[in-house]
XYZ file of C-alpha atoms in Angstrom:
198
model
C 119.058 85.002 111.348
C 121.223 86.864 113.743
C 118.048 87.223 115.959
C 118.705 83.524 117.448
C 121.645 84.968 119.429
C 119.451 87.502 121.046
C 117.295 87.323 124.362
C 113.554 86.066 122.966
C 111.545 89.260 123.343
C 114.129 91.191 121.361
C 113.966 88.250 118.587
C 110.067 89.043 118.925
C 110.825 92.491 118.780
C 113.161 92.251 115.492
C 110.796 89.644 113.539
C 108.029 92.048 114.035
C 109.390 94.623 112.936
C 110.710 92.848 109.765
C 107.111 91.857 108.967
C 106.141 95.415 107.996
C 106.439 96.313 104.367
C 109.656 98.223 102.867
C 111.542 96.629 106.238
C 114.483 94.742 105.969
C 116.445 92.516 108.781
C 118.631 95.086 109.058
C 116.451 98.315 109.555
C 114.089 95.926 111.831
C 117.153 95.093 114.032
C 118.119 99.121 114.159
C 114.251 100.083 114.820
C 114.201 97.269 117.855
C 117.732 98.676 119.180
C 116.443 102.517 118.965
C 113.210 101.992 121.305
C 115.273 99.575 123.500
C 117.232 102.698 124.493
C 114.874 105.151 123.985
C 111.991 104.113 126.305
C 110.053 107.497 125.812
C 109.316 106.828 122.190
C 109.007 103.243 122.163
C 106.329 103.541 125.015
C 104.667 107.209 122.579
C 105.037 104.087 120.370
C 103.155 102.294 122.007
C 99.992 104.348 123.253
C 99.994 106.096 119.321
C 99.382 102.314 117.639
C 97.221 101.338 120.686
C 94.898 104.570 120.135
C 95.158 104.165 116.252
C 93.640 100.600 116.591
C 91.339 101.646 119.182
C 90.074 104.913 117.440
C 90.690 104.124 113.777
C 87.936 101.642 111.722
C 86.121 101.570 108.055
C 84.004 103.917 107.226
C 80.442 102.220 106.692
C 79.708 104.002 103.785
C 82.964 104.165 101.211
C 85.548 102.060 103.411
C 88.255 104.822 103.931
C 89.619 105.239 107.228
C 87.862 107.531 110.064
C 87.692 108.571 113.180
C 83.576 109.322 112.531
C 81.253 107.317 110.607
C 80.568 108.309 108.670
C 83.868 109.652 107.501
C 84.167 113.512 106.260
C 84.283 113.406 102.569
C 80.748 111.171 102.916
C 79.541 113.343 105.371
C 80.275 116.693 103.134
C 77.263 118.196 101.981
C 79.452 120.238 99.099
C 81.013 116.829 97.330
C 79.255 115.975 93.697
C 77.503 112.333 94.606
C 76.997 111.677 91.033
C 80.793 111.037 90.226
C 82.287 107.669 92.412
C 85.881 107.028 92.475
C 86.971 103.871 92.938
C 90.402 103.234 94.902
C 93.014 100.426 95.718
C 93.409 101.955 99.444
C 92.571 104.491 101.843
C 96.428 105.802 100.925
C 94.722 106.621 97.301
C 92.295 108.822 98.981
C 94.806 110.906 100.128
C 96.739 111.005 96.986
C 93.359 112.154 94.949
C 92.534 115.239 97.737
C 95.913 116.842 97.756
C 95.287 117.476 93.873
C 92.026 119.397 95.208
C 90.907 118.159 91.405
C 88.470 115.728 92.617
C 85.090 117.108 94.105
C 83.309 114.017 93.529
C 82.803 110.576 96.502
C 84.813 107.663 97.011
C 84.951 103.903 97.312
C 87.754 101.990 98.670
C 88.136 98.443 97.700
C 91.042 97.838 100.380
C 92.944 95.459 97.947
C 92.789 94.473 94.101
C 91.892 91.116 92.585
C 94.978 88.570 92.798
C 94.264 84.559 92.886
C 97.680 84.047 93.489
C 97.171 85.610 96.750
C 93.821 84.157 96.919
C 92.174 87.520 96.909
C 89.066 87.117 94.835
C 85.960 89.670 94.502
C 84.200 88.400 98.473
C 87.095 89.737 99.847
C 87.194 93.107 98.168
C 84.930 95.744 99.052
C 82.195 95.439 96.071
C 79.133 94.372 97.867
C 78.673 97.897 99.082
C 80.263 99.830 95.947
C 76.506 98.208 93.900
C 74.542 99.651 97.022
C 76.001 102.894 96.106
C 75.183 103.653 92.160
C 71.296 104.660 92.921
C 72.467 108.935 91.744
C 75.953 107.668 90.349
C 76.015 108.860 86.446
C 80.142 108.380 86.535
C 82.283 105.889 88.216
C 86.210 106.306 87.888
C 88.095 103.298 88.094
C 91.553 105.175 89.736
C 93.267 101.439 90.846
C 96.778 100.933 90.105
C 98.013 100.328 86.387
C 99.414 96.606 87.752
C 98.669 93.660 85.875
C 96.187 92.808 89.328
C 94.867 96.723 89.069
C 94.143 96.330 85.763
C 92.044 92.817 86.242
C 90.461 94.525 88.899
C 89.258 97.396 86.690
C 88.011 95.139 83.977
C 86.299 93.237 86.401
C 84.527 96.392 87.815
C 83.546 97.904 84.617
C 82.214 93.882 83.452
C 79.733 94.489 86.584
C 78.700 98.338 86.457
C 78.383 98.622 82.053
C 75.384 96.505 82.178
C 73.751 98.701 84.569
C 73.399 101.918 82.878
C 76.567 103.518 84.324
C 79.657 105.156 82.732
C 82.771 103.353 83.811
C 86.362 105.689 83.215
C 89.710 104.520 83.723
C 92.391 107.386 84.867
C 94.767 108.404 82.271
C 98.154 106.401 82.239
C 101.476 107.644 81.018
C 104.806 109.733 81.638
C 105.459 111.144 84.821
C 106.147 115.353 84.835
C 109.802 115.326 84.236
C 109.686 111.800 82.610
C 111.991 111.060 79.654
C 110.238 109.314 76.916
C 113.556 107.428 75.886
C 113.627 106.147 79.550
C 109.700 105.108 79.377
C 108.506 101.293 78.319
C 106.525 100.802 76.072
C 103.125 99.806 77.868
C 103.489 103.188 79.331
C 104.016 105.163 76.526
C 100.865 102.928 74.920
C 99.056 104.459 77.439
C 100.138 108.204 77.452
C 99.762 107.925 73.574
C 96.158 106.404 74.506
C 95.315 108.597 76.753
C 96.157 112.238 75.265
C 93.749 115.093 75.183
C 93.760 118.138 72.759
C 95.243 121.365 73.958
């Protein structure tokens, strides 16, 4: 609470800053103290988040960030619109695309089920993922392996089954350059469940 002996809109400053996730007291103080001395970048700062929030919203169709709406990978005429991949965040987009694996569309639920938090299915992003299954044979559940991800996914698959469509789960398992002896065992459950034959 060192922030009391500080002038008010540097308190601000610091509490802000420690309200952003992986941020710490400490780093928040440092991060207010760097742009109170370097008035270029707080202010290139300031016009980047400003433009972000201004430019930046949901895409109408899947949910993932964009500047247009509707965002690229919806508007691509080459992606495979009978394979749906369901993720936590736009983040998870990202993640899937760099693998250049994935050729398929995308649905981003912007948050997994929790009731601790009070996050329940109105305030995840489902209403539009039923308006999407009309030419979806495959929807891939890609959320992550948490005990909330995995509600989430059961939840999901409880909703699409009865329709007619094939619900997948992503593999689970060791990392590349994992050591089993290091691994728990949920996680080697999971590789174990999810091998394939080479």
């Amino acid at each position: 609470m060192d922030y009391l002996y500080y002038p008010q809109a540097l308190s601000d400053l610091i509490i802000s800053f420690s309200r952003l996730p992986g941020v710490g007291p400490k780093t928040a103080g440092r991060l207010a103290f760097y742009l109170l001395q370097h008035s270029d970048d707080a202010e290139q700062l300031a016009r980047t988040i400003t433009t972000a929030l201004r430019e930046i919203r949901q895409c109408t169709v899947c949910g993932n960030y964009t500047e247009a709406d509707p965002c690229k990978i919806c508007a691509g005429e080459r992606r495979d619109r009978t394979v749906l991949c369901i993720v936590e965040q736009p983040r998870d987009v990202v993640a899937l695309e760099k693998t250049r694996e994935f050729k398929g569309i995308y649905h981003v639920l912007h948050g997994v089920l929790s009731p601790m938090e009070g996050i329940g299915p109105e305030q995840l992003n489902l209403a539009n993922l039923l308006k999407r299954l009309d030419n979806v044979k495959e929807v891939i559940i890609a959320v992550n392996p948490s005990v909330e991800g995995e509600a989430t996914a059961l939840y999901i698959a409880r909703i699409l089954k009865p329709l007619g469509t094939k619900v997948t789960r992503i593999a689970h398992g060791l990392p590349v350059g994992g050591d089993l002896e290091y691994a728990d065992e949920v996680t080697i459950t999971r590789a174990l469940e999810g091998r394939r034959q080479l």
